[in-house]
Amino acid sequence: MYKILMLPSKNSLVGFLLLFNFVGGAAANANLQDDDPFRSTQSGSAPDLHDSPPDADGFRVPLAYDKTVTIGIAGCPKFVIGNEVWDGPTLKVSARLHGSYDAQGLRALSDDGRWFAASSKSPNQQDTTVSVWSTASGEIVLEVPGDAEKFADFVKISRNQYLLIGGRHNNQLEVWDIEAGSRLPKTITVPDRRIEPDGKTVFSPDGKSFATIAHDTLILTSTASGKPIVAMDPPGSLAKQTGNRSRERAANRSQPAPNADDAGFVFAWTTALEFSPNGEELAAFSTHPYPRLLIWNIKGKLLVDEPMLLPKLSVVRSSMQWTPDSRWLLYNGWLIERESRKVVLCVRIPTGAYIAPVLLSSNQIACNLSDRPEDLQVISIPWEDLSKSLKKVATAAPARLSPSQPISLKIEANTDDVRVMLTELLTQRLTQNGLQVQTGVGTVFRMAISERAGESLPIYESQSPADRRGRNTGRTATEVEGAAVLEWHLPGEVQPVWRGHLTAQSGRTFSEEIHDGTMRQSMLQGLILQLQGLEIPYYIPESSEELTLPAIIE
């Protein structure tokens, strides 16, 4: 079982934890085209994507640094933990892999779950062997030997038949037929000077095309001909076309960030790149200059370029997946509705989690949770209850808090400049979730911020990039510690229905001049960054048995 945090009802002002056990609908089947872009022969049959088991919320498997988890697309009938092959529909071990692979190496599953590929070394190493196992028998069916002059920085399986391998030594992807056990004469050339690590190149579901980040351009290329199909619209082009600055407002910035639309920076900090299962859209997530979702159609038109107010997670690799119906995106545990771009569900994971939350099926998420962070757990997505809440938001049904109801702000700060700044930022933050900010209405979002002086620290000035200690200037600066309490207050109720806490202190490393003003400014910036990732509810239902949005699982 898992826990969904819910807010109190009108008659119960004390929050509680309510346990849920949900059964979801059937997963969509993935379709492959008959023509083979890798060669003239036809590929194997389409994958059979199974539905979720009716009750999997008690599933727990202990993990360790050397016991990795490999999960394919949402609905892949197999997943791998260490050397154990698990059956998705039953959540039972179905086979064991013979041999070994590097736990820190690259791994891949075919969409139908038949093949598991893994490298013998971590990335950025030459002479790396890549092996492919049958998940049915556990036997190695293909072994690509390492080469002293080659790297294996990209390892993927396409169309349930082909192993693709490439590295930074050139811009060629080798193509291996898994069942035939042989390399194809054809190689795939990416439109860049080399093969970048995983996350910069992705193949479409039918394998007919692939998208590649080539420095400052995202290019869609034909797999069969190797010719570019289209260069995708650059980041920032959507805002220029519409002439608005909604991105800056939503990102809690009164001014555009430096290099916000420099494609080279945006793509350099791209953490995930994925085609939708229907093959009609391509999504990317970048952290420059703030968490940012971009979505293009396959004709290259930029459809979405918006900040996403998500916290940073301490996981080695970010994860982004589409649900099989192409209606939702799961990025590092935040479930985002494609149409509205609203976050409807948040999976809170502990610091140092082994994996980011990933879709096991159309109805389930595999993740580490804070009660036993060393365990892999499977939780059900409460689709039915999420849909009910979303429908009420869309129809402006009566609620305790809803985008259809105006709200006002009450900011308590030490100085007028901070009060003005926070009023602007919170107005922008709440507006992004559709809330209407007005003055003098009964529903109030309150933020109280307090500051206090910390230690008096000596200021050292670095003399060179290698100078870690620096020269003592004889001057000092005083640290600033800040704390903020955020609350939703409803008319006629004494206690807040929701409360959040933020704390921050000034930094200790500066590129500009250090004085009390810059120390205080860095503390305030720390609070703003935390505010960016705080799950502030935008919908609170009248009944405590309905889900608040975003719903929280922990």
Coordinates of C-alpha atoms in Angstrom, one line a residue:
M1 CA 0.0 0.0 0.0
Y2 CA 1.0 3.6 -0.4
K3 CA -0.1 6.9 0.9
I4 CA -1.7 9.8 -0.8
L5 CA -1.6 13.0 1.2
M6 CA -5.1 14.7 1.3
L7 CA -6.2 18.0 2.7
P8 CA -8.9 18.2 5.5
S9 CA -12.6 18.5 4.8
K10 CA -14.6 21.5 5.9
N11 CA -15.6 19.6 9.1
S12 CA -12.2 18.2 9.8
L13 CA -9.3 20.7 10.1
V14 CA -6.6 18.1 10.9
G15 CA -4.8 16.5 7.9
F16 CA -4.7 12.8 7.5
L17 CA -3.4 10.0 5.3
L18 CA -5.9 8.0 3.3
L19 CA -4.9 4.7 1.8
F20 CA -6.0 3.9 -1.8
N21 CA -6.0 0.8 -3.9
F22 CA -6.9 1.4 -7.5
V23 CA -7.4 -0.6 -10.6
G24 CA -6.7 1.1 -13.9
G25 CA -7.9 0.6 -17.5
A26 CA -6.2 -1.4 -20.3
A27 CA -2.9 -0.2 -21.7
A28 CA -2.8 0.7 -25.4
N29 CA -1.1 -1.5 -27.9
A30 CA 1.9 -0.1 -29.8
N31 CA 1.8 -0.4 -33.6
L32 CA 4.8 -0.9 -35.8
Q33 CA 4.9 -0.2 -39.5
D34 CA 5.4 -3.0 -41.9
D35 CA 8.2 -1.4 -43.8
D36 CA 11.6 -1.7 -42.3
P37 CA 13.8 1.4 -42.3
F38 CA 16.8 -0.5 -41.3
R39 CA 16.7 -2.9 -44.2
S40 CA 14.2 -4.4 -46.7
T41 CA 13.1 -7.4 -44.7
Q42 CA 10.1 -7.1 -42.3
S43 CA 10.6 -6.9 -38.6
G44 CA 8.9 -9.1 -35.9
S45 CA 5.4 -8.9 -34.6
A46 CA 4.1 -5.9 -32.6
P47 CA 4.7 -5.9 -28.9
D48 CA 1.9 -7.3 -26.7
L49 CA 1.5 -4.6 -23.9
H50 CA -0.2 -6.0 -20.9
D51 CA -2.5 -4.3 -18.5
S52 CA -1.6 -3.7 -14.9
P53 CA -2.2 -6.4 -12.3
P54 CA -5.2 -5.7 -10.1
D55 CA -3.2 -5.4 -6.8
A56 CA 0.5 -4.6 -6.8
D57 CA 0.8 -2.0 -4.1
G58 CA 2.5 -4.4 -1.7
F59 CA 5.3 -5.1 -4.1
R60 CA 8.8 -4.4 -2.6
V61 CA 12.2 -5.5 -3.7
P62 CA 15.4 -4.4 -1.9
L63 CA 17.9 -2.5 -4.0
A64 CA 21.6 -1.7 -3.7
Y65 CA 24.1 0.3 -5.7
D66 CA 25.0 -2.8 -7.7
K67 CA 21.4 -4.1 -8.2
T68 CA 20.1 -1.8 -10.9
V69 CA 16.6 -1.5 -12.3
T70 CA 15.9 -1.4 -16.0
I71 CA 12.3 -0.6 -17.1
G72 CA 11.3 -0.1 -20.7
I73 CA 8.4 1.8 -22.2
A74 CA 5.2 2.0 -20.2
G75 CA 3.5 -1.4 -20.7
C76 CA 6.6 -3.4 -21.5
P77 CA 5.8 -6.9 -20.2
K78 CA 9.2 -7.4 -18.7
F79 CA 11.6 -5.5 -16.5
V80 CA 15.0 -6.4 -15.0
I81 CA 16.4 -6.0 -11.5
G82 CA 20.1 -7.1 -11.3
N83 CA 20.1 -10.5 -13.0
E84 CA 16.5 -11.2 -12.4
V85 CA 13.9 -10.8 -15.1
W86 CA 10.5 -9.9 -13.7
D87 CA 7.1 -10.3 -15.4
G88 CA 5.2 -7.1 -15.4
P89 CA 1.6 -8.5 -15.3
T90 CA 2.4 -10.8 -12.3
L91 CA 5.3 -9.0 -10.6
K92 CA 7.1 -12.4 -10.3
V93 CA 10.6 -13.5 -11.4
S94 CA 10.3 -15.3 -14.7
A95 CA 14.0 -15.9 -15.6
R96 CA 17.5 -15.2 -14.5
L97 CA 20.2 -13.8 -16.7
H98 CA 23.4 -15.8 -17.2
G99 CA 26.6 -13.9 -17.0
S100 CA 27.1 -10.3 -15.8
Y101 CA 27.1 -6.7 -16.8
D102 CA 28.3 -3.4 -15.3
A103 CA 25.7 -1.9 -12.9
Q104 CA 26.8 1.6 -14.0
G105 CA 26.8 0.7 -17.7
L106 CA 24.1 1.5 -20.3
R107 CA 21.1 -0.8 -20.5
A108 CA 18.1 -1.2 -22.7
L109 CA 14.9 -3.3 -23.1
S110 CA 13.1 -3.9 -26.3
D111 CA 9.5 -2.6 -26.3
D112 CA 8.1 -6.1 -26.4
G113 CA 10.3 -7.2 -23.5
R114 CA 12.0 -10.0 -25.4
W115 CA 15.5 -8.6 -25.3
F116 CA 17.7 -7.0 -22.7
A117 CA 21.0 -5.3 -23.6
A118 CA 23.7 -4.1 -21.3
S119 CA 27.3 -3.0 -21.5
S120 CA 30.3 -4.5 -19.7
K121 CA 31.6 -1.0 -18.6
S122 CA 30.3 2.3 -17.7
P123 CA 30.1 5.0 -20.4
N124 CA 33.2 6.9 -21.6
Q125 CA 35.3 3.8 -21.8
Q126 CA 36.8 2.1 -24.8
D127 CA 36.8 -1.7 -25.5
T128 CA 33.3 -2.1 -24.1
T129 CA 31.4 -5.3 -24.8
V130 CA 27.6 -5.1 -25.3
S131 CA 25.6 -8.2 -24.7
V132 CA 22.0 -9.0 -25.4
W133 CA 20.0 -11.6 -23.4
S134 CA 16.8 -13.3 -24.1
T135 CA 14.5 -12.5 -21.2
A136 CA 12.7 -15.8 -21.7
S137 CA 15.7 -18.1 -21.4
G138 CA 18.2 -15.8 -19.6
E139 CA 20.8 -16.8 -22.2
I140 CA 23.0 -14.4 -24.1
V141 CA 21.9 -14.4 -27.8
L142 CA 24.3 -11.7 -29.1
E143 CA 27.6 -10.4 -27.9
V144 CA 29.2 -7.5 -29.6
P145 CA 32.9 -7.5 -28.7
G146 CA 34.6 -4.3 -27.5
D147 CA 37.0 -2.4 -29.7
A148 CA 40.1 -0.7 -28.3
E149 CA 39.4 2.4 -30.5
K150 CA 35.6 2.6 -29.9
F151 CA 33.2 3.8 -27.2
A152 CA 29.7 2.5 -26.3
D153 CA 28.0 5.7 -25.2
F154 CA 24.7 4.9 -26.9
V155 CA 23.0 1.5 -26.5
K156 CA 19.3 1.1 -27.7
I157 CA 17.0 -1.6 -29.2
S158 CA 14.8 -0.4 -32.0
R159 CA 11.7 -2.2 -33.5
N160 CA 12.2 -5.1 -31.1
Q161 CA 14.9 -6.4 -33.5
Y162 CA 17.9 -4.2 -33.9
L163 CA 20.7 -3.3 -31.4
L164 CA 22.1 0.1 -32.0
I165 CA 25.5 1.0 -30.7
G166 CA 27.5 4.2 -31.1
G167 CA 30.1 6.4 -29.3
R168 CA 32.0 9.6 -29.2
H169 CA 34.7 8.3 -31.5
N170 CA 32.5 9.2 -34.6
N171 CA 28.9 9.9 -35.7
Q172 CA 28.0 6.4 -36.8
L173 CA 25.6 4.0 -35.2
E174 CA 26.2 0.3 -35.8
V175 CA 23.1 -1.8 -36.5
W176 CA 23.0 -5.4 -35.3
D177 CA 20.3 -7.9 -36.0
I178 CA 19.6 -9.6 -32.7
E179 CA 18.0 -12.8 -33.9
A180 CA 20.4 -13.3 -36.8
G181 CA 23.4 -12.5 -34.5
S182 CA 25.1 -10.4 -37.1
R183 CA 25.9 -6.8 -37.9
L184 CA 24.2 -5.2 -40.9
P185 CA 26.3 -3.5 -43.6
K186 CA 24.3 -0.4 -43.0
T187 CA 25.3 2.2 -40.5
I188 CA 23.2 5.2 -39.4
T189 CA 24.8 8.6 -39.5
V190 CA 23.6 11.2 -37.0
P191 CA 23.8 14.9 -38.1
D192 CA 26.5 15.8 -35.5
R193 CA 30.2 15.4 -35.2
R194 CA 29.8 12.5 -32.8
I195 CA 27.3 10.3 -31.0
E196 CA 26.3 12.1 -27.8
P197 CA 25.5 10.1 -24.6
D198 CA 22.0 8.8 -24.0
G199 CA 19.3 11.5 -24.0
K200 CA 20.5 13.4 -27.1
T201 CA 19.3 10.9 -29.7
V202 CA 16.0 9.1 -29.8
F203 CA 14.2 6.9 -32.4
S204 CA 10.6 7.1 -33.2
P205 CA 8.3 4.2 -32.2
D206 CA 8.2 2.9 -35.8
G207 CA 11.9 3.3 -36.2
K208 CA 11.4 5.4 -39.4
S209 CA 13.1 8.5 -38.1
F210 CA 15.2 9.7 -35.2
A211 CA 15.7 13.0 -33.5
T212 CA 19.2 14.2 -32.6
I213 CA 20.5 17.3 -30.8
A214 CA 23.3 18.7 -32.9
H215 CA 24.7 21.5 -30.8
D216 CA 22.2 24.3 -31.3
T217 CA 19.7 22.4 -33.5
L218 CA 17.2 19.5 -33.0
I219 CA 17.1 17.6 -36.2
L220 CA 14.6 14.9 -37.4
T221 CA 16.3 12.5 -39.8
S222 CA 15.1 9.6 -41.9
T223 CA 16.5 6.3 -40.7
A224 CA 16.3 4.7 -44.2
S225 CA 17.9 7.4 -46.2
G226 CA 19.9 9.2 -43.6
K227 CA 18.6 12.5 -45.0
P228 CA 17.4 15.3 -42.7
I229 CA 13.6 15.6 -42.6
V230 CA 13.2 18.8 -40.7
A231 CA 15.0 21.1 -38.3
M232 CA 12.8 21.7 -35.3
D233 CA 11.8 25.2 -34.4
P234 CA 14.4 26.7 -32.0
P235 CA 13.6 27.3 -28.3
G236 CA 12.0 30.7 -27.7
S237 CA 10.5 30.9 -31.2
L238 CA 7.0 30.3 -29.8
A239 CA 7.3 33.3 -27.4
K240 CA 8.6 35.5 -30.2
Q241 CA 5.6 34.5 -32.4
T242 CA 3.0 35.2 -29.8
G243 CA 4.9 38.2 -28.4
N244 CA 4.2 37.3 -24.8
R245 CA 6.5 36.7 -21.8
S246 CA 4.5 34.0 -20.0
R247 CA 7.6 31.9 -19.6
E248 CA 9.3 34.6 -17.5
R249 CA 6.2 35.2 -15.4
A250 CA 5.6 31.5 -14.8
A251 CA 9.3 31.0 -13.9
N252 CA 9.0 33.6 -11.2
R253 CA 11.2 36.1 -13.1
S254 CA 10.4 39.7 -13.8
Q255 CA 13.1 39.8 -16.5
P256 CA 14.2 37.1 -19.0
A257 CA 17.0 34.9 -17.8
P258 CA 20.4 35.4 -19.6
N259 CA 20.7 33.1 -22.7
A260 CA 17.1 31.8 -22.0
D261 CA 16.6 31.2 -25.7
D262 CA 20.1 30.4 -26.7
A263 CA 19.5 26.9 -28.3
G264 CA 23.0 25.8 -27.6
F265 CA 22.5 26.3 -23.8
V266 CA 19.0 24.9 -23.8
F267 CA 20.0 21.7 -25.6
A268 CA 23.2 21.3 -23.7
W269 CA 21.1 21.1 -20.5
T270 CA 18.5 18.8 -22.0
T271 CA 18.0 15.9 -19.6
A272 CA 15.4 13.9 -21.6
L273 CA 14.1 13.5 -25.1
E274 CA 11.2 11.2 -26.1
F275 CA 8.7 10.6 -28.9
S276 CA 5.1 10.2 -28.0
P277 CA 3.9 6.6 -28.4
N278 CA 1.6 7.7 -31.4
G279 CA 4.7 9.1 -33.0
E280 CA 3.1 12.5 -33.5
E281 CA 5.1 14.6 -31.0
L282 CA 8.5 14.9 -29.6
A283 CA 9.1 16.2 -26.0
A284 CA 12.2 17.5 -24.4
F285 CA 13.0 18.6 -20.9
S286 CA 15.8 21.1 -20.2
T287 CA 16.9 22.7 -17.0
H288 CA 18.2 25.9 -18.7
P289 CA 17.6 28.5 -17.4
Y290 CA 14.9 26.8 -15.3
P291 CA 13.0 23.5 -15.6
R292 CA 11.4 23.7 -19.0
L293 CA 9.1 21.5 -21.1
L294 CA 9.3 21.7 -24.9
I295 CA 7.1 19.8 -27.3
W296 CA 7.2 19.8 -31.2
N297 CA 5.1 18.1 -33.7
I298 CA 6.9 15.9 -36.3
K299 CA 6.7 18.7 -38.8
G300 CA 9.1 20.7 -36.6
K301 CA 6.6 23.2 -35.2
L302 CA 7.2 24.1 -31.6
L303 CA 3.9 23.6 -29.8
V304 CA 4.9 24.0 -26.1
D305 CA 7.8 26.0 -24.5
E306 CA 6.9 26.5 -20.8
P307 CA 8.6 26.5 -17.4
M308 CA 7.6 23.7 -15.2
L309 CA 7.7 24.4 -11.5
L310 CA 9.4 21.2 -10.5
P311 CA 12.0 20.6 -7.7
K312 CA 15.4 19.2 -8.5
L313 CA 15.8 15.5 -7.6
S314 CA 19.0 13.9 -6.4
V315 CA 18.9 11.0 -8.9
V316 CA 21.7 10.1 -11.2
R317 CA 19.6 10.0 -14.4
S318 CA 16.4 11.9 -15.1
S319 CA 13.5 10.0 -16.5
M320 CA 10.7 11.1 -18.8
Q321 CA 8.0 8.9 -20.3
W322 CA 4.8 9.2 -22.1
T323 CA 1.7 7.2 -21.1
P324 CA 0.7 4.8 -23.9
D325 CA -2.2 7.0 -24.9
S326 CA 0.2 10.0 -25.4
R327 CA -1.9 12.1 -23.1
W328 CA 0.4 12.4 -20.1
L329 CA 4.1 12.8 -19.3
L330 CA 5.9 11.5 -16.2
Y331 CA 9.1 13.4 -15.5
N332 CA 11.0 12.5 -12.4
G333 CA 7.8 11.6 -10.6
W334 CA 5.7 14.6 -11.7
L335 CA 2.7 13.6 -13.8
I336 CA 1.9 16.3 -16.3
E337 CA -1.3 16.5 -18.4
R338 CA -0.1 17.1 -22.0
E339 CA -3.0 19.4 -23.0
S340 CA -3.1 21.7 -20.0
R341 CA 0.6 21.2 -18.9
K342 CA -0.7 21.1 -15.3
V343 CA 1.0 18.8 -12.7
V344 CA -1.7 16.6 -11.3
L345 CA 0.3 14.1 -9.3
C346 CA 3.7 14.3 -7.5
V347 CA 5.6 11.3 -6.3
R348 CA 7.9 12.4 -3.5
I349 CA 11.1 10.4 -3.4
P350 CA 13.8 10.4 -0.7
T351 CA 17.2 12.0 -1.2
G352 CA 19.6 9.6 -2.9
A353 CA 16.9 7.5 -4.5
Y354 CA 18.2 4.7 -6.7
I355 CA 15.9 5.6 -9.6
A356 CA 13.6 8.4 -10.6
P357 CA 10.0 7.3 -10.6
V358 CA 9.1 5.5 -13.9
L359 CA 6.0 4.2 -15.6
L360 CA 5.8 0.4 -15.3
S361 CA 2.5 0.3 -17.1
S362 CA -0.2 2.7 -18.1
N363 CA -1.5 2.4 -14.5
Q364 CA 1.6 1.9 -12.3
I365 CA 4.7 3.8 -11.2
A366 CA 7.8 2.1 -10.0
C367 CA 9.8 4.2 -7.5
N368 CA 11.6 4.5 -4.2
L369 CA 9.5 6.0 -1.4
S370 CA 10.6 7.6 1.9
D371 CA 9.2 4.9 4.2
R372 CA 11.7 2.3 2.9
P373 CA 14.0 4.2 0.5
E374 CA 16.1 1.1 -0.2
D375 CA 13.1 -0.8 -1.7
L376 CA 11.7 -0.6 -5.2
Q377 CA 8.0 -0.3 -4.9
V378 CA 5.1 -0.3 -7.3
I379 CA 2.2 2.1 -6.8
S380 CA -1.1 2.5 -8.7
I381 CA -2.0 5.7 -10.4
P382 CA -5.4 6.8 -9.1
W383 CA -6.7 7.7 -12.6
E384 CA -10.4 7.6 -11.7
D385 CA -10.0 10.0 -8.8
L386 CA -7.7 12.3 -10.7
S387 CA -10.2 12.4 -13.6
K388 CA -13.0 13.3 -11.2
S389 CA -11.0 16.2 -9.8
L390 CA -9.9 17.4 -13.2
K391 CA -13.5 17.3 -14.5
K392 CA -14.6 19.5 -11.5
V393 CA -11.8 21.9 -12.3
A394 CA -12.8 22.1 -15.9
T395 CA -16.5 22.5 -15.2
A396 CA -16.0 25.1 -12.3
A397 CA -17.8 22.8 -9.9
P398 CA -18.1 24.1 -6.3
A399 CA -14.9 23.6 -4.4
R400 CA -13.0 25.0 -1.4
L401 CA -10.3 26.2 -3.8
S402 CA -10.5 26.2 -7.6
P403 CA -9.2 28.2 -10.6
S404 CA -12.7 29.4 -11.1
Q405 CA -12.7 31.2 -7.8
P406 CA -10.7 34.5 -7.2
I407 CA -8.1 34.6 -4.5
S408 CA -6.1 37.4 -2.8
L409 CA -2.6 37.6 -1.4
K410 CA -1.3 38.6 1.9
I411 CA 2.5 39.1 2.1
E412 CA 4.3 39.7 5.4
A413 CA 7.9 40.7 5.0
N414 CA 10.6 42.8 6.8
T415 CA 10.9 45.4 4.0
D416 CA 8.7 46.9 1.3
D417 CA 11.1 45.8 -1.5
V418 CA 10.8 42.2 -0.5
R419 CA 7.0 42.5 -0.1
V420 CA 6.6 44.0 -3.6
M421 CA 8.9 41.3 -5.1
L422 CA 7.1 38.4 -3.5
T423 CA 3.7 39.8 -4.4
E424 CA 4.7 39.9 -8.0
L425 CA 6.3 36.4 -7.9
L426 CA 3.4 34.7 -6.1
T427 CA 0.9 36.3 -8.5
Q428 CA 2.8 34.9 -11.4
R429 CA 3.2 31.5 -9.6
L430 CA -0.5 31.1 -8.8
T431 CA -1.6 32.5 -12.1
Q432 CA 0.3 29.7 -13.9
N433 CA -2.0 27.2 -12.2
G434 CA -5.0 29.1 -13.4
L435 CA -5.8 30.9 -10.2
Q436 CA -7.3 34.4 -10.4
V437 CA -5.5 36.9 -8.1
Q438 CA -7.6 39.8 -7.0
T439 CA -7.7 42.1 -4.0
G440 CA -10.2 42.0 -1.2
V441 CA -11.6 38.5 -1.7
G442 CA -12.1 36.0 1.1
T443 CA -9.8 33.2 0.1
V444 CA -6.3 34.2 0.9
F445 CA -2.8 32.9 0.1
R446 CA -0.6 34.1 2.9
M447 CA 3.2 34.2 2.9
A448 CA 5.1 35.3 5.9
I449 CA 8.9 35.7 5.5
S450 CA 11.4 36.4 8.3
E451 CA 15.1 37.2 8.2
R452 CA 17.9 37.1 10.8
A453 CA 21.6 37.6 10.8
G454 CA 23.9 34.6 10.8
E455 CA 27.7 34.3 11.2
S456 CA 30.1 37.0 10.3
L457 CA 32.4 35.5 7.8
P458 CA 35.8 36.6 6.4
I459 CA 36.0 37.4 2.7
Y460 CA 38.6 35.6 0.6
E461 CA 39.4 36.6 -2.9
S462 CA 40.5 33.9 -5.4
Q463 CA 43.6 34.8 -7.3
S464 CA 43.2 32.2 -10.1
P465 CA 40.8 29.3 -11.0
A466 CA 43.1 26.9 -9.2
D467 CA 43.3 29.0 -6.0
R468 CA 40.8 27.3 -3.7
R469 CA 41.7 29.2 -0.5
G470 CA 42.1 32.7 -1.9
R471 CA 43.6 35.9 -0.4
N472 CA 42.1 37.2 2.9
T473 CA 40.9 40.7 2.1
G474 CA 40.5 41.6 5.8
R475 CA 36.8 42.4 5.1
T476 CA 33.8 40.4 6.5
A477 CA 30.2 39.8 5.4
T478 CA 27.3 38.7 7.5
E479 CA 25.3 35.6 6.6
V480 CA 21.5 36.0 6.2
E481 CA 19.1 33.2 7.2
G482 CA 15.5 33.3 5.9
A483 CA 12.4 31.3 6.6
A484 CA 8.9 31.5 5.0
V485 CA 5.6 30.0 5.9
L486 CA 2.9 29.7 3.1
E487 CA -0.7 29.0 3.9
W488 CA -4.1 28.8 2.3
H489 CA -6.8 30.4 4.4
L490 CA -10.5 30.0 3.5
P491 CA -13.4 32.3 4.6
G492 CA -14.9 31.4 8.0
E493 CA -12.2 28.9 8.9
V494 CA -9.7 29.6 11.7
Q495 CA -7.0 27.1 10.7
P496 CA -5.2 27.1 7.3
V497 CA -6.2 24.2 5.0
W498 CA -2.7 23.9 3.7
R499 CA 0.7 25.0 4.9
G500 CA 4.2 24.9 3.4
H501 CA 7.6 25.8 4.8
L502 CA 10.8 27.2 3.2
T503 CA 14.2 27.9 4.6
A504 CA 17.4 29.3 3.0
Q505 CA 20.6 31.0 3.8
S506 CA 23.0 33.1 1.9
G507 CA 25.6 31.5 -0.3
R508 CA 29.3 31.4 0.4
T509 CA 30.7 31.7 -3.1
F510 CA 30.1 34.7 -5.3
S511 CA 31.3 35.8 -8.7
E512 CA 30.4 39.4 -8.0
E513 CA 31.3 41.7 -5.2
I514 CA 30.5 40.4 -1.7
H515 CA 28.8 42.6 0.8
D516 CA 25.7 42.4 3.0
G517 CA 23.4 43.3 0.1
T518 CA 24.6 40.4 -2.1
M519 CA 24.5 38.1 0.9
R520 CA 20.9 38.9 1.5
Q521 CA 20.0 38.7 -2.2
S522 CA 21.4 35.2 -2.4
M523 CA 19.3 34.1 0.5
L524 CA 16.2 35.5 -1.1
Q525 CA 17.1 33.8 -4.4
G526 CA 17.3 30.5 -2.5
L527 CA 13.8 31.0 -1.2
I528 CA 12.6 31.7 -4.7
L529 CA 14.1 28.6 -6.0
Q530 CA 12.4 26.5 -3.3
L531 CA 9.2 28.3 -4.0
Q532 CA 9.5 27.2 -7.7
G533 CA 9.4 23.6 -6.7
L534 CA 6.8 23.7 -3.9
E535 CA 3.6 21.7 -4.6
I536 CA 1.1 24.5 -3.9
P537 CA -2.4 23.1 -4.4
Y538 CA -4.6 24.8 -7.0
Y539 CA -7.7 22.7 -6.4
I540 CA -9.1 21.7 -3.0
P541 CA -12.4 19.8 -3.2
E542 CA -15.3 20.2 -0.8
S543 CA -15.1 16.5 0.3
S544 CA -12.1 15.0 1.9
E545 CA -12.7 11.8 0.0
E546 CA -11.8 13.5 -3.3
L547 CA -8.3 14.3 -4.5
T548 CA -6.6 17.7 -4.1
L549 CA -4.5 18.7 -7.1
P550 CA -1.7 18.2 -7.4
A551 CA -2.2 14.9 -5.5
I552 CA 0.9 13.9 -3.4
I553 CA 2.2 10.3 -3.1
E554 CA 4.9 9.5 -0.5

